[in-house]
Coordinates of C-alpha atoms in Angstrom, one line a residue:
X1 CA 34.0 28.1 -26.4
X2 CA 36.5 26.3 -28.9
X3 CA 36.1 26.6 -32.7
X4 CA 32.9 25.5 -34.5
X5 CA 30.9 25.9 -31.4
X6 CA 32.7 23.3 -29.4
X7 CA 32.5 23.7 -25.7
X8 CA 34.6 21.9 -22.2
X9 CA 33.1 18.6 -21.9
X10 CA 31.6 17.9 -25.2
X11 CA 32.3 14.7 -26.7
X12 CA 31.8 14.0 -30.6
X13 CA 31.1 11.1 -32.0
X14 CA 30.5 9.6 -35.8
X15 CA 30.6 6.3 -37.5
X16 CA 30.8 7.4 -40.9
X17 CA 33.2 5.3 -43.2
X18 CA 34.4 8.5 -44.9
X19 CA 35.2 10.7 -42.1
X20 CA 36.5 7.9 -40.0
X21 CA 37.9 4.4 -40.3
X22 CA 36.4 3.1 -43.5
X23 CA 33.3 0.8 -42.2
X24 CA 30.0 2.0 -39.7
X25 CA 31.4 -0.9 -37.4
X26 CA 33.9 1.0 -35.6
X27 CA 32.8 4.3 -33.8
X28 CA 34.6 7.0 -33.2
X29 CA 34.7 9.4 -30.5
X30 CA 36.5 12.8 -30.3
X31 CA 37.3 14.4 -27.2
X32 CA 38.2 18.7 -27.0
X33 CA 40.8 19.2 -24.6
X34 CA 40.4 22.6 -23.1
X35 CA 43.7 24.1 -21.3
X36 CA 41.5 27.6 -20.2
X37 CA 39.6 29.0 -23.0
X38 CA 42.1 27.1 -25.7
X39 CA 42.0 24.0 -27.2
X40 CA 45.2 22.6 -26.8
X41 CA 44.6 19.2 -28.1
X42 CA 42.0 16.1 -28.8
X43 CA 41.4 13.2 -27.8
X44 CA 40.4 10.6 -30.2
X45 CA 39.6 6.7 -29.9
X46 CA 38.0 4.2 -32.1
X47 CA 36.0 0.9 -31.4
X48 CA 34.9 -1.9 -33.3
X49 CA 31.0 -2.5 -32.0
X50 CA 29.7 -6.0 -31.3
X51 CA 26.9 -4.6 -33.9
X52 CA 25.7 -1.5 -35.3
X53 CA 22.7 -3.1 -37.1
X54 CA 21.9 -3.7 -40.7
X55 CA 22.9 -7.0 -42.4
X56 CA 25.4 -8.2 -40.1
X57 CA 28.9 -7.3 -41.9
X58 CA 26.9 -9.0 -44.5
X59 CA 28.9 -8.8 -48.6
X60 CA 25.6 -9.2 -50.4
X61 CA 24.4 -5.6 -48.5
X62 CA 24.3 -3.4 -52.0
X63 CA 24.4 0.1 -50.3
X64 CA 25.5 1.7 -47.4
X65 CA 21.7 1.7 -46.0
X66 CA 22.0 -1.8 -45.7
X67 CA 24.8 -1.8 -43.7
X68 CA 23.7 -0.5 -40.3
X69 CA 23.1 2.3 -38.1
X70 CA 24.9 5.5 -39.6
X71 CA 25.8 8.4 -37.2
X72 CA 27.0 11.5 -38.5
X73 CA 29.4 13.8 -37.0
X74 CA 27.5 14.6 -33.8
X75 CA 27.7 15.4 -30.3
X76 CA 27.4 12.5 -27.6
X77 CA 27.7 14.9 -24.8
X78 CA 26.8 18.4 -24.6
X79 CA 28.6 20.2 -22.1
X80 CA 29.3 17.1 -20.0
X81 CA 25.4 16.3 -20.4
X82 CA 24.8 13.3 -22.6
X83 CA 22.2 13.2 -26.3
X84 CA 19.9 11.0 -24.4
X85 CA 17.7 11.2 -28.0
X86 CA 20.5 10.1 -29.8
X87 CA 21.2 6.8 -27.1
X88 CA 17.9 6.0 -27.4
X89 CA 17.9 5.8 -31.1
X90 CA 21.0 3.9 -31.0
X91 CA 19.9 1.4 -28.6
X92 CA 17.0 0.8 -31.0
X93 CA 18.7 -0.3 -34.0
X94 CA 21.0 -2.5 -32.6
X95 CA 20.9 -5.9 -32.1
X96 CA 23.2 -5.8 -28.7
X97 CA 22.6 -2.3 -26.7
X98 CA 24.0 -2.8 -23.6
X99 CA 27.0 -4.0 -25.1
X100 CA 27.7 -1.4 -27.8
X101 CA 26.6 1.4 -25.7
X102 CA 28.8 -0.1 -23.0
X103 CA 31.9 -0.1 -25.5
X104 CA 30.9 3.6 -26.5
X105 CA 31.2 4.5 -22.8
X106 CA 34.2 2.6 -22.2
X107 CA 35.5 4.3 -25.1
X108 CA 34.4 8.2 -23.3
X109 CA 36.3 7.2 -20.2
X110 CA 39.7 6.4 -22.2
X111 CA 39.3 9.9 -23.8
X112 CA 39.0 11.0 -20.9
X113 CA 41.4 9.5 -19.3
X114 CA 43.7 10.9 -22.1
X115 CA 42.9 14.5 -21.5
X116 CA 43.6 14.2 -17.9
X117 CA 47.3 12.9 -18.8
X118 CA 47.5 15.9 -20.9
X119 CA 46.4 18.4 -19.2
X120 CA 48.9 17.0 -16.0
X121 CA 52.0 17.0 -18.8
X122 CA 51.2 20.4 -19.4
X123 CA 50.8 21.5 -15.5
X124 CA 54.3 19.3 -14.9
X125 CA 56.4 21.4 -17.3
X126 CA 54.7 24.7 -17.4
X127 CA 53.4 24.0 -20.5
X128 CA 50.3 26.6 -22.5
X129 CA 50.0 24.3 -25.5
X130 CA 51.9 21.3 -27.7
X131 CA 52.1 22.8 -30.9
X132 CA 56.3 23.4 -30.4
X133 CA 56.7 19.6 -28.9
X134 CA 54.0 17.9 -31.7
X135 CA 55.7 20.1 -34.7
X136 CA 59.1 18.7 -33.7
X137 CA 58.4 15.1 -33.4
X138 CA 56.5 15.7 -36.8
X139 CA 59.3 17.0 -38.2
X140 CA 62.2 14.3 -36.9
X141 CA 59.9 11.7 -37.8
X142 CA 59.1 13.3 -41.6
X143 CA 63.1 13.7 -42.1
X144 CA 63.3 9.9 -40.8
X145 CA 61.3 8.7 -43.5
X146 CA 62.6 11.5 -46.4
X147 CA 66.2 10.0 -45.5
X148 CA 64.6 5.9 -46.2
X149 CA 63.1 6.7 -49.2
X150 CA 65.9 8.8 -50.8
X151 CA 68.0 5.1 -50.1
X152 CA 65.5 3.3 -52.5
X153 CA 66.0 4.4 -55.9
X154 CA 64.1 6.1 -58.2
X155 CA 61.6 4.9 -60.7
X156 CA 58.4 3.4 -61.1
X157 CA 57.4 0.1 -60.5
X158 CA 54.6 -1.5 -61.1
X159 CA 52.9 -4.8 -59.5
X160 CA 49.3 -6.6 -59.6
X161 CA 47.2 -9.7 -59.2
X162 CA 44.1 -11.2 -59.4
X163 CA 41.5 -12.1 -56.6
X164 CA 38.6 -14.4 -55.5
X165 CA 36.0 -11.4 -56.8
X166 CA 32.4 -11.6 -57.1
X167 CA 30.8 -12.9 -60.6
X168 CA 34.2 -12.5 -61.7
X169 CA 37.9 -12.1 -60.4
X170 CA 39.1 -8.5 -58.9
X171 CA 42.2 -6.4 -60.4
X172 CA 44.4 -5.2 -58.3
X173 CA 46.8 -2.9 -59.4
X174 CA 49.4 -0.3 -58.1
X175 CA 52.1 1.9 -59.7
X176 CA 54.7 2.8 -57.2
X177 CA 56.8 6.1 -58.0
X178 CA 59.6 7.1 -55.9
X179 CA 61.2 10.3 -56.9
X180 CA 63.8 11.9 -54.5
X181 CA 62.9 11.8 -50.9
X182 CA 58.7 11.1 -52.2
X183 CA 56.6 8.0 -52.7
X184 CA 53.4 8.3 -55.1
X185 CA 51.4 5.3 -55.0
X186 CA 48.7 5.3 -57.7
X187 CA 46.2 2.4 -58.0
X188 CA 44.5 3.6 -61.6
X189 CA 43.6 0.2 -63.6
X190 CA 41.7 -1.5 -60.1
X191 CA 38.3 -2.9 -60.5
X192 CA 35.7 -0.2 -60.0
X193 CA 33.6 0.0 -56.9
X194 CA 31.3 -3.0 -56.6
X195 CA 27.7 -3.4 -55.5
X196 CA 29.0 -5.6 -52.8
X197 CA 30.0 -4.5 -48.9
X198 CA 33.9 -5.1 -49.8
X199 CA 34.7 -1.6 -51.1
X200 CA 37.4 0.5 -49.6
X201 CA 37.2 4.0 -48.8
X202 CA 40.7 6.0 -49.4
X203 CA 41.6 6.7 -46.1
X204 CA 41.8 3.1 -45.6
X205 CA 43.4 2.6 -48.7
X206 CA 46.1 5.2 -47.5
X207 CA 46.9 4.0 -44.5
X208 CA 47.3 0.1 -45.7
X209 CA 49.6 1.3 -48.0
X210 CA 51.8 4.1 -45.7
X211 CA 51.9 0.8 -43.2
X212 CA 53.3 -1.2 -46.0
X213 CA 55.9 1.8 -46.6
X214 CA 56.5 1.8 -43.2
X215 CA 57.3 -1.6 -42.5
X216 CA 59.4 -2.1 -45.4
X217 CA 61.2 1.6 -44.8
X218 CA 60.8 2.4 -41.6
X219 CA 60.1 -0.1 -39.2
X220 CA 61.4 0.9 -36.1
X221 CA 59.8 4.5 -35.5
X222 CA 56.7 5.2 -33.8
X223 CA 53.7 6.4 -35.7
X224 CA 53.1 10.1 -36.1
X225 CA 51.8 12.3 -38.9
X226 CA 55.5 13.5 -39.9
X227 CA 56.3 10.0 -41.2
X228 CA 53.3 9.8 -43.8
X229 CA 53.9 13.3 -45.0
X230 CA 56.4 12.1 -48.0
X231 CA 53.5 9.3 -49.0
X232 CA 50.7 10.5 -52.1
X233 CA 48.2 8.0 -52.7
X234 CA 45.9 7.8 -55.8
X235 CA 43.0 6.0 -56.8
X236 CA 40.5 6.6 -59.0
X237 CA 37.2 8.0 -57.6
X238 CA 34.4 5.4 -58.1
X239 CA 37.3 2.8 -58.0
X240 CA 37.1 -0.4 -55.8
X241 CA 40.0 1.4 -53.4
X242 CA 38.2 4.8 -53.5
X243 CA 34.3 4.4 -53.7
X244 CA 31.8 6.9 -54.5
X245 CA 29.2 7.4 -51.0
X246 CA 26.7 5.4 -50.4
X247 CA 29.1 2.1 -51.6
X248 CA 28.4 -0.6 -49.4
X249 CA 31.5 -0.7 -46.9
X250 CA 31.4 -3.0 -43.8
X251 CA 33.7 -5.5 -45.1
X252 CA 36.2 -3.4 -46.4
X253 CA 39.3 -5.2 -45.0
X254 CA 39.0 -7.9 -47.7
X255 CA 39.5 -5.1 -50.2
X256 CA 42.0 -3.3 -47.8
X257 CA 44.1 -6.1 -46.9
X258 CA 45.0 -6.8 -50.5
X259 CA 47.2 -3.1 -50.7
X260 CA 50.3 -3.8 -48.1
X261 CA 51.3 -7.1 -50.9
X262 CA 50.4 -4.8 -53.8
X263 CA 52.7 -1.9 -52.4
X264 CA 55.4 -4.9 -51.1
X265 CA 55.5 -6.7 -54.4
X266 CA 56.2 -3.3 -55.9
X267 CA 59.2 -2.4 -53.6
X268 CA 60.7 -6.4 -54.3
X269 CA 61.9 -5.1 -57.9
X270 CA 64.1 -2.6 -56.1
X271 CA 64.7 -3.7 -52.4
X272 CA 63.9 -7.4 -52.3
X273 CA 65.9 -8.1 -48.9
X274 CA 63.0 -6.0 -47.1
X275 CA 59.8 -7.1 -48.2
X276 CA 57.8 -10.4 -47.6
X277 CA 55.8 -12.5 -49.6
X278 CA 51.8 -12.8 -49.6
X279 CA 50.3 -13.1 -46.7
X280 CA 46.9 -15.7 -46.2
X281 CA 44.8 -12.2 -45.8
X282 CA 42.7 -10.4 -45.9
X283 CA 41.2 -11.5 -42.0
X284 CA 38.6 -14.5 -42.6
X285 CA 35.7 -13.8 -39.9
X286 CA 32.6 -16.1 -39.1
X287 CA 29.5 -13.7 -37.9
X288 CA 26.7 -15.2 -36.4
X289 CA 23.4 -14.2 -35.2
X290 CA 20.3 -14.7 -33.7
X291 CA 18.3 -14.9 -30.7
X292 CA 19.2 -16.4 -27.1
X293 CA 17.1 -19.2 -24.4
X294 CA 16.1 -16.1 -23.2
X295 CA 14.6 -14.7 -26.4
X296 CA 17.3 -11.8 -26.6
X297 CA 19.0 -11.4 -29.9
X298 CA 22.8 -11.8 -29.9
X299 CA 25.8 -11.1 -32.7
X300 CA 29.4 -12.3 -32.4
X301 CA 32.2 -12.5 -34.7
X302 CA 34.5 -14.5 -34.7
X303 CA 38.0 -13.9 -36.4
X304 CA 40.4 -16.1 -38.0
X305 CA 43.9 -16.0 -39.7
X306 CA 45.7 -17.3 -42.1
X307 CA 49.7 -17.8 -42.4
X308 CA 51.9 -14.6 -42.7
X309 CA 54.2 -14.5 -46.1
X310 CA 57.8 -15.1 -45.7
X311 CA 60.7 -12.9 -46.0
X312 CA 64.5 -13.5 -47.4
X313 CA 65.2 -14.8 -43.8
X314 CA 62.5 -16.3 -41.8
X315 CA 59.4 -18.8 -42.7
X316 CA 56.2 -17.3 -42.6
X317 CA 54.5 -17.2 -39.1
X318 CA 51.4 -19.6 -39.0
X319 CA 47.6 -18.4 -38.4
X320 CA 48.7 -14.7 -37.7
X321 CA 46.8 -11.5 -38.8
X322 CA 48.6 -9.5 -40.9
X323 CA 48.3 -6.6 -41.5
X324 CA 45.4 -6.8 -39.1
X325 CA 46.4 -6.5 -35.6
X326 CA 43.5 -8.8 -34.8
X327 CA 44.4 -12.3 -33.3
X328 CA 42.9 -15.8 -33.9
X329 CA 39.3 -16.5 -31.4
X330 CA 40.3 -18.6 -29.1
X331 CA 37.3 -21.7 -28.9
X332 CA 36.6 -21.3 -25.2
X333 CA 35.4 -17.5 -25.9
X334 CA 34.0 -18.7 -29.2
X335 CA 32.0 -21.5 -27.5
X336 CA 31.1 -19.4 -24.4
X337 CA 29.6 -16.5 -26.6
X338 CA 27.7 -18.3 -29.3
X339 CA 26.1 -22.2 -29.3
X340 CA 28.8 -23.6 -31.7
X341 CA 31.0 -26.2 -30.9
X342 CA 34.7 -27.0 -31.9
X343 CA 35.3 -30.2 -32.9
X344 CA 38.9 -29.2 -33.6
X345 CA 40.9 -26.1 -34.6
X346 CA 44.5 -27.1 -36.1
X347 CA 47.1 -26.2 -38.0
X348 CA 46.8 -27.0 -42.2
X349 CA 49.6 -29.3 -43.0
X350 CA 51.1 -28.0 -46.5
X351 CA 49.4 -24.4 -46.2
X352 CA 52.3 -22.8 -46.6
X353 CA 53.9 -21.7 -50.0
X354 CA 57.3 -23.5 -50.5
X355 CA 60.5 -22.0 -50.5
X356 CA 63.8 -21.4 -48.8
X357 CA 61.9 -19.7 -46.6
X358 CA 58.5 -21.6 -46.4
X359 CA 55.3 -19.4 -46.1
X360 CA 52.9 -19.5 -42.8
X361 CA 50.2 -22.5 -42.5
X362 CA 46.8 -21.6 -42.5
X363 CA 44.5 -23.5 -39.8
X364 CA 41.5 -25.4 -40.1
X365 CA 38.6 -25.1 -37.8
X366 CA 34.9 -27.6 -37.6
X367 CA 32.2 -26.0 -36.0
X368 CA 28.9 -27.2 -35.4
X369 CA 25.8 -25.7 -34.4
X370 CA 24.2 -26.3 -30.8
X371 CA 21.3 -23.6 -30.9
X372 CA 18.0 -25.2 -30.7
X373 CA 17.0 -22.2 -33.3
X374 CA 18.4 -21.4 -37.0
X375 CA 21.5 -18.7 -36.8
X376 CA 22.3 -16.4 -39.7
X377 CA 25.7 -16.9 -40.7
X378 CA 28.5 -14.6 -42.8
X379 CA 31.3 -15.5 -43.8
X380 CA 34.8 -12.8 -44.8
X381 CA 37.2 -14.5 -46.8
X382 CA 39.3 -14.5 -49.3
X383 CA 42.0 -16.5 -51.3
X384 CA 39.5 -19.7 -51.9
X385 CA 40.1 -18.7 -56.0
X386 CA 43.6 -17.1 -56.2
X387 CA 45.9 -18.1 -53.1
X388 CA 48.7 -15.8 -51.7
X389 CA 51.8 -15.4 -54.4
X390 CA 55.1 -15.6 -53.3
X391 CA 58.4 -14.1 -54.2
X392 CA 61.4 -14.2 -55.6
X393 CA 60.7 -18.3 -56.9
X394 CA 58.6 -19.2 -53.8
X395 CA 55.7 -21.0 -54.4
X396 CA 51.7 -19.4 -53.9
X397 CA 50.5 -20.7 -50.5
X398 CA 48.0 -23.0 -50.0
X399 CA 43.9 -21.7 -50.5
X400 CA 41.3 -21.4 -48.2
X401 CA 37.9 -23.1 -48.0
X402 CA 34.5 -23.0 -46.4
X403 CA 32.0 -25.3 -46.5
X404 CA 28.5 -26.5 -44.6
X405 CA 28.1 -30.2 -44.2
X406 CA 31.1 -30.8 -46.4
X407 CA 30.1 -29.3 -49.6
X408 CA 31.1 -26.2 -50.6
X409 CA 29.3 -23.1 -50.7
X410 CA 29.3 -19.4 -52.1
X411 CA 30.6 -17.7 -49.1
X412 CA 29.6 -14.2 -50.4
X413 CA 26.3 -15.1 -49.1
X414 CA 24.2 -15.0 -45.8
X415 CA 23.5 -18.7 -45.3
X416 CA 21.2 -20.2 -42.6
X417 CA 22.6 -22.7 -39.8
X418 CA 20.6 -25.7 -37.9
X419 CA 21.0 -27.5 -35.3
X420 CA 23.8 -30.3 -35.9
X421 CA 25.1 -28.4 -39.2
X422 CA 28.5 -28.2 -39.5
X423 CA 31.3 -25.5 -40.6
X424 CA 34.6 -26.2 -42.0
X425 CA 36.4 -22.8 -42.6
X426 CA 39.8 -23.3 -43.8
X427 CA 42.0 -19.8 -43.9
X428 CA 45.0 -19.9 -46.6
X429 CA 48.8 -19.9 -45.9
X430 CA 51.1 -17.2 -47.0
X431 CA 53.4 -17.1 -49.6
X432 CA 57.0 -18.8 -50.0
X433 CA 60.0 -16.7 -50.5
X434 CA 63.2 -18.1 -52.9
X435 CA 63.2 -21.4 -54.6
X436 CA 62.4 -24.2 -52.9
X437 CA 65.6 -26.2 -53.9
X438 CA 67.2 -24.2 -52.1
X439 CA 65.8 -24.8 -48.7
X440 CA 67.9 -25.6 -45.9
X441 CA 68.0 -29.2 -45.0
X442 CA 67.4 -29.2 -41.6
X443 CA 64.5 -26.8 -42.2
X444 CA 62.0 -29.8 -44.3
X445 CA 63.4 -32.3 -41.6
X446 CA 62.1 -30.3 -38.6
X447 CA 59.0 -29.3 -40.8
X448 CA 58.1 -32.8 -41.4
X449 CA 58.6 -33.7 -37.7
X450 CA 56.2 -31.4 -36.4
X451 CA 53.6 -32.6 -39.0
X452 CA 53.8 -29.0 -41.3
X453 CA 54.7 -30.2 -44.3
X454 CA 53.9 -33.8 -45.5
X455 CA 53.5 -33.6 -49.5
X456 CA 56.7 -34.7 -51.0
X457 CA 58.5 -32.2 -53.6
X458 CA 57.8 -32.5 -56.9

């Protein structure tokens, strides 16, 4: 038996925002991986379920409660036998069983999977444990990023905006120390945590802004513990990037999303050649729901991106997630999971912030309604008040928009969908980088040949 009363072929699983990835939509399961009595290792991996219940990721949920189905750190399997109690409850309070329960199992045969790979490393080298091999690649990965921060230099910098909000508009703000070979990154003066699903627990929080480090440090190396260890993050508890339990949670990315430019506007005061602009995030999703011909209820969400900042040598990349790692739906999944269909999905003409380096085009996307019964529909997104800021003289990218029938509507609401309505969503582009006078030639030529840009300057 391993610590805590752990035993070979448990599996643990949880959903809480907390202890795992910010938001009850993504499960988490934990494998112990037993080399004779020791645990050597675990194996972890993390899902984001077709549903989990609740108000479908809805923003107007005010409490956790709201939000779904909420599993506390518990055992799946016992001993290689499986919580048939606990399947059964989960089945019950979700709107797709067969497919959440089958992602849960897909996700027990990659943990799986992973302890037989390590448990064959350790036969193939004669191996008892990994504590030597993990310590040193913590340890050359920690001196990695020691060495890239001790290049930037020291002081505090400080960097904030506005966005969209609620009644009112959000403050975002971050002080960025670097002292010596260590980065504090404090976010004191935010907006406090909302009574809206868009608050963002502080291990997301963290890791948005150790990626932002990361990419504007560090690219190149792999992730590992070692590399965060230099990285302090602060935020007030009860803040809008550090919520008090039970905050409402599900849609945390459009909180989240806003760190890596708060943390990457910091850094431009002192290393402007390796930082980007604004991008058109936080991800813009369309979730829909309701019930099938064959009087099953269904839930699919459908994700959608806006143009990536640009940087001091490269336009901004159109209708990418950043710094998601989720891409664009493509309509022939869209229209062969849900009754909606496409009457176009395009790239925004004039999305994109100006500069010498132009920011990334939004894309535009009409979708109408074939069910022959109402859908619910939610809506993340962001940027439709305050669009992306550029840098360094580049101009703020272009805002997003959704609307039903052509007029506009609150999109921090639930609204309902008939047949024959129709959805315009329209996802912002990212920021420009350096004035726009100074934008190659042959750069607005080929941009007005392929239709990107048509406005005139000025």
């Amino acid at each position: 038996m391993g610590p805590a009363g752990i035993r070979p072929g448990d599996v643990l699983i949880t959903n809480d925002p907390w202890m795992g990835t910010g938001h009850m939509s993504d499960v988490c399961l934990v494998k112990p991986i037993f080399h004779g009595d020791r645990v050597v290792a675990f194996s972890s991996t993390t899902a984001h379920m077709p549903d989990i219940g609740g108000r479908v990721r809805a923003i107007e949920a005010r409490e956790l409660f709201e939000e779904g189905f909420h599993i506390p750190l518990a055992k799946l399997i016992h001993a290689g036998r499986r919580d048939e109690t606990l399947i059964q409850l989960l089945r019950a309070n979700v709107r797709t069983p067969d497919q959440t329960l089958g992602d849960i199992w897909a996700q027990a045969s990659a943990n799986e999977l992973m302890e037989k790979r390590v448990l064959g490393l350790l036969a193939d080298y004669s191996l008892a444990e990994l504590d030597a091999v993990g310590d040193e690649l913590f340890l050359r990965s920690e001196r990695a990023m020691r060495r890239a921060i001790r290049a930037v230099p020291d002081g505090t910098y400080r960097y904030g905006f506005q966005t969209d909000g609620t009644d009112g508009p959000f403050e975002f703000k971050i002080a960025l120390t670097v002292a010596g070979d260590e980065i504090v990154a404090d976010y004191a003066g935010s907006s406090p945590q909302q009574p809206r699903a868009i608050n963002c627990v502080l291990a997301y929080t963290y890791a948005m802004t150790a990626y932002a480090v990361r990419c504007a440090l560090l690219p190149g190396l792999p992730n590992n513990e070692g590399m965060y260890r230099p990285i302090t993050v602060e935020a007030p508890q009860g803040s809008i990037l550090n919520p008090r339990f039970p905050a409402a949670v599900v849609s945390r990315a459009t909180t989240g999303h806003y760190v890596p430019a708060l943390v990457l506007g910091a850094l431009h005061q002192v290393i402007p050649d390796r930082v980007m602009a604004a991008a058109g995030s936080p991800l813009w999703a369309v979730t829909q729901s309701g019930v099938r011909d064959d009087g099953k209820p269904y839930t699919t969400v459908l994700f959608f991106n806006g143009g990536m900042g640009a940087t001091p040598v490269k336009d901004g990349e159109d209708a990418l997630s950043w710094p998601s790692n989720i891409s664009s739906t493509p309509v022939e999944v869209a229209e062969r999971q849900s009754p909606l269909f496409f009457h176009y999905k395009r790239l925004r003409p004039d999305s994109g912030g100006a500069g010498t380096f132009r920011g990334g085009l939004g894309q535009d996307m009409l979708i109408e309604s074939e069910s022959e019964r109402p859908i619910i529909v939610s809506f993340m997104a962001e940027r439709t008040r305050f669009a992306a800021p550029g840098l360094a003289g580049g101009d703020a990218g272009g805002p997003g928009d959704v609307r039903i029938n052509g007029k506009r509507i609150d999109h921090r609401k639930q609204h309902v969908a008939n047949r024959g309505d129709r959805i315009l969503v329209r996802t912002p582009g990212g920021g420009g980088y350096g004035p726009p006078a100074e934008r190659d030639p042959a750069r607005t030529t080929r941009d007005r040949a392929l239709g990107y840009v048509r406005r005139r300057p000025g």
